[in-house]
Amino acid sequence: MKLSALFGTPSIRRRISSAFLIVTVFVVALVAASYFQLRQVRPFSNTIIHDSTDLVSVQRLSSATSALDADFERYLIIRGAEYRDSVQKDLQEMNDSLAFLQNDPTPGTESTLSELETIVAALQEKIAPVLDANLGGSSSSDVNRLVVAVYKDIDQVKLL
């Protein structure tokens, strides 16, 4: 059957059939165009998802760093066990966030993440003696040096 014959005949059945055929071809063309468009968008959406999860981890790291700053200061002033636990929880949160970021790093951030890992490890080593209730042979000047070093490291983490 010729397409011109379908449109040229006065039969209702042929007109409905030809309209259905035209709509079907139009729908198939739209489906194909949508499929190819989605294939082009998929890499961008994967990048956006990866970047957004990294951003959440960076925000968690930042939040934990700010909380560590505040909780460590409270511990130094009040010396409460709850602040000691909060400082340890903040350090653990920083480690968890950093580990998540290092699992699948964004290209170009490897050196920064490595530096952050070094600083966070140093923070744990410096904070542990300060949190220790039995400072034994440590003088107050040694503790003060550790506290100053801790705050320098916290500032460095915030900067990075």
mmCIF file of C-alpha atoms in Angstrom, residues 6-155:
data_model
loop_
_atom_site.group_PDB
_atom_site.id
_atom_site.type_symbol
_atom_site.label_atom_id
_atom_site.label_comp_id
_atom_site.label_asym_id
_atom_site.label_seq_id
_atom_site.Cartn_x
_atom_site.Cartn_y
_atom_site.Cartn_z
ATOM 1 C CA LEU A 6 -3.538 6.122 2.337
ATOM 2 C CA PHE A 7 -3.785 9.882 2.655
ATOM 3 C CA GLY A 8 -5.614 10.431 -0.568
ATOM 4 C CA THR A 9 -8.497 8.045 -0.009
ATOM 5 C CA PRO A 10 -11.636 9.173 1.697
ATOM 6 C CA SER A 11 -11.992 5.989 3.803
ATOM 7 C CA ILE A 12 -12.190 6.645 7.558
ATOM 8 C CA ARG A 13 -10.489 3.350 8.309
ATOM 9 C CA ARG A 14 -7.497 4.278 6.163
ATOM 10 C CA ARG A 15 -7.237 7.738 7.701
ATOM 11 C CA ILE A 16 -7.305 6.302 11.234
ATOM 12 C CA SER A 17 -4.729 3.660 10.255
ATOM 13 C CA SER A 18 -2.428 6.230 8.707
ATOM 14 C CA ALA A 19 -2.766 8.546 11.730
ATOM 15 C CA PHE A 20 -1.948 5.614 14.029
ATOM 16 C CA LEU A 21 1.082 4.775 11.894
ATOM 17 C CA ILE A 22 2.307 8.381 12.009
ATOM 18 C CA VAL A 23 1.861 8.570 15.802
ATOM 19 C CA THR A 24 3.672 5.225 16.241
ATOM 20 C CA VAL A 25 6.633 6.390 14.156
ATOM 21 C CA PHE A 26 6.723 9.662 16.097
ATOM 22 C CA VAL A 27 6.704 7.828 19.472
ATOM 23 C CA VAL A 28 9.454 5.431 18.370
ATOM 24 C CA ALA A 29 11.563 8.390 17.214
ATOM 25 C CA LEU A 30 11.054 10.144 20.578
ATOM 26 C CA VAL A 31 12.006 6.983 22.497
ATOM 27 C CA ALA A 32 15.165 6.582 20.433
ATOM 28 C CA ALA A 33 16.108 10.240 20.915
ATOM 29 C CA SER A 34 15.492 9.980 24.671
ATOM 30 C CA TYR A 35 17.626 6.849 24.900
ATOM 31 C CA PHE A 36 20.580 8.471 23.131
ATOM 32 C CA GLN A 37 20.217 11.621 25.218
ATOM 33 C CA LEU A 38 20.243 9.593 28.450
ATOM 34 C CA ARG A 39 23.382 7.783 27.311
ATOM 35 C CA GLN A 40 25.087 11.159 26.950
ATOM 36 C CA VAL A 41 23.917 12.353 30.383
ATOM 37 C CA ARG A 42 24.903 9.214 32.335
ATOM 38 C CA PRO A 43 28.667 9.991 32.647
ATOM 39 C CA PHE A 44 27.858 13.465 33.926
ATOM 40 C CA SER A 45 25.391 12.132 36.479
ATOM 41 C CA ASN A 46 27.967 9.600 37.714
ATOM 42 C CA THR A 47 30.481 12.418 38.154
ATOM 43 C CA ILE A 48 27.915 14.525 40.002
ATOM 44 C CA ILE A 49 27.082 11.635 42.338
ATOM 45 C CA HIS A 50 30.777 11.010 43.048
ATOM 46 C CA ASP A 51 31.443 14.697 43.672
ATOM 47 C CA SER A 52 28.416 15.064 45.934
ATOM 48 C CA THR A 53 29.464 12.103 48.098
ATOM 49 C CA ASP A 54 32.946 13.595 48.322
ATOM 50 C CA LEU A 55 31.421 16.925 49.311
ATOM 51 C CA VAL A 56 29.415 15.248 52.069
ATOM 52 C CA SER A 57 32.591 13.602 53.377
ATOM 53 C CA VAL A 58 34.468 16.904 53.282
ATOM 54 C CA GLN A 59 31.606 18.538 55.190
ATOM 55 C CA ARG A 60 31.711 15.723 57.765
ATOM 56 C CA LEU A 61 35.471 16.202 58.104
ATOM 57 C CA SER A 62 35.026 19.940 58.504
ATOM 58 C CA SER A 63 32.261 19.506 61.053
ATOM 59 C CA ALA A 64 34.309 16.983 63.032
ATOM 60 C CA THR A 65 37.315 19.326 62.970
ATOM 61 C CA SER A 66 35.264 22.237 64.282
ATOM 62 C CA ALA A 67 33.720 19.993 66.933
ATOM 63 C CA LEU A 68 37.190 18.755 67.909
ATOM 64 C CA ASP A 69 38.347 22.336 68.296
ATOM 65 C CA ALA A 70 35.441 23.182 70.588
ATOM 66 C CA ASP A 71 35.419 19.919 72.549
ATOM 67 C CA PHE A 72 39.192 19.978 73.100
ATOM 68 C CA GLU A 73 38.949 23.511 74.431
ATOM 69 C CA ARG A 74 36.108 22.489 76.753
ATOM 70 C CA TYR A 75 38.133 19.504 77.929
ATOM 71 C CA LEU A 76 41.112 21.731 78.722
ATOM 72 C CA ILE A 77 38.939 24.120 80.727
ATOM 73 C CA ILE A 78 36.494 21.749 82.441
ATOM 74 C CA ARG A 79 38.306 18.373 82.276
ATOM 75 C CA GLY A 80 35.053 16.455 82.118
ATOM 76 C CA ALA A 81 34.912 12.819 81.018
ATOM 77 C CA GLU A 82 32.132 13.631 78.563
ATOM 78 C CA TYR A 83 34.418 16.109 76.776
ATOM 79 C CA ARG A 84 37.190 13.547 76.670
ATOM 80 C CA ASP A 85 34.765 11.114 75.014
ATOM 81 C CA SER A 86 33.626 13.854 72.634
ATOM 82 C CA VAL A 87 37.217 14.589 71.611
ATOM 83 C CA GLN A 88 37.835 10.900 70.920
ATOM 84 C CA LYS A 89 34.548 10.668 68.973
ATOM 85 C CA ASP A 90 35.528 13.734 66.926
ATOM 86 C CA LEU A 91 38.908 12.193 66.108
ATOM 87 C CA GLN A 92 37.190 8.980 65.031
ATOM 88 C CA GLU A 93 34.751 10.932 62.854
ATOM 89 C CA MET A 94 37.680 12.720 61.219
ATOM 90 C CA ASN A 95 39.374 9.374 60.527
ATOM 91 C CA ASP A 96 36.179 7.888 59.088
ATOM 92 C CA SER A 97 35.574 10.864 56.796
ATOM 93 C CA LEU A 98 39.175 10.863 55.629
ATOM 94 C CA ALA A 99 39.107 7.108 54.982
ATOM 95 C CA PHE A 100 35.952 7.511 52.883
ATOM 96 C CA LEU A 101 37.590 10.275 50.853
ATOM 97 C CA GLN A 102 40.693 8.142 50.301
ATOM 98 C CA ASN A 103 38.695 5.126 49.070
ATOM 99 C CA ASP A 104 37.888 6.780 45.749
ATOM 100 C CA PRO A 105 39.789 10.079 45.587
ATOM 101 C CA THR A 106 38.984 12.789 43.109
ATOM 102 C CA PRO A 107 41.891 13.197 40.678
ATOM 103 C CA GLY A 108 44.292 15.866 41.880
ATOM 104 C CA THR A 109 43.398 15.568 45.573
ATOM 105 C CA GLU A 110 45.721 12.694 46.458
ATOM 106 C CA SER A 111 48.483 14.919 47.863
ATOM 107 C CA THR A 112 46.030 16.927 49.976
ATOM 108 C CA LEU A 113 44.435 13.748 51.312
ATOM 109 C CA SER A 114 47.857 12.338 52.130
ATOM 110 C CA GLU A 115 48.764 15.519 53.984
ATOM 111 C CA LEU A 116 45.436 15.422 55.848
ATOM 112 C CA GLU A 117 46.069 11.820 56.829
ATOM 113 C CA THR A 118 49.490 12.749 58.240
ATOM 114 C CA ILE A 119 48.069 15.673 60.206
ATOM 115 C CA VAL A 120 45.146 13.659 61.616
ATOM 116 C CA ALA A 121 47.537 10.897 62.717
ATOM 117 C CA ALA A 122 49.731 13.545 64.359
ATOM 118 C CA LEU A 123 46.653 15.002 66.068
ATOM 119 C CA GLN A 124 45.834 11.633 67.584
ATOM 120 C CA GLU A 125 49.391 11.216 68.853
ATOM 121 C CA LYS A 126 49.443 14.716 70.357
ATOM 122 C CA ILE A 127 45.972 14.616 71.887
ATOM 123 C CA ALA A 128 46.356 11.207 73.545
ATOM 124 C CA PRO A 129 48.869 12.382 76.203
ATOM 125 C CA VAL A 130 46.795 15.474 76.938
ATOM 126 C CA LEU A 131 43.671 13.359 77.434
ATOM 127 C CA ASP A 132 45.542 10.964 79.671
ATOM 128 C CA ALA A 133 44.457 11.672 83.225
ATOM 129 C CA ASN A 134 47.787 10.454 84.602
ATOM 130 C CA LEU A 135 50.243 12.840 82.994
ATOM 131 C CA GLY A 136 52.892 11.471 85.337
ATOM 132 C CA GLY A 137 56.274 12.891 84.394
ATOM 133 C CA SER A 138 54.989 15.432 81.892
ATOM 134 C CA SER A 139 55.549 18.995 82.922
ATOM 135 C CA SER A 140 53.015 21.708 82.327
ATOM 136 C CA SER A 141 55.295 23.259 79.721
ATOM 137 C CA ASP A 142 55.316 19.962 77.771
ATOM 138 C CA VAL A 143 51.531 19.804 77.941
ATOM 139 C CA ASN A 144 51.292 23.442 76.832
ATOM 140 C CA ARG A 145 53.545 22.720 73.856
ATOM 141 C CA LEU A 146 51.343 19.766 72.925
ATOM 142 C CA VAL A 147 48.204 21.908 73.209
ATOM 143 C CA VAL A 148 49.736 24.601 70.990
ATOM 144 C CA ALA A 149 50.814 21.935 68.482
ATOM 145 C CA VAL A 150 47.298 20.450 68.518
ATOM 146 C CA TYR A 151 45.735 23.813 67.722
ATOM 147 C CA LYS A 152 48.247 24.386 64.920
ATOM 148 C CA ASP A 153 47.330 21.016 63.447
ATOM 149 C CA ILE A 154 43.610 21.753 63.779
ATOM 150 C CA ASP A 155 44.140 25.046 61.944
#
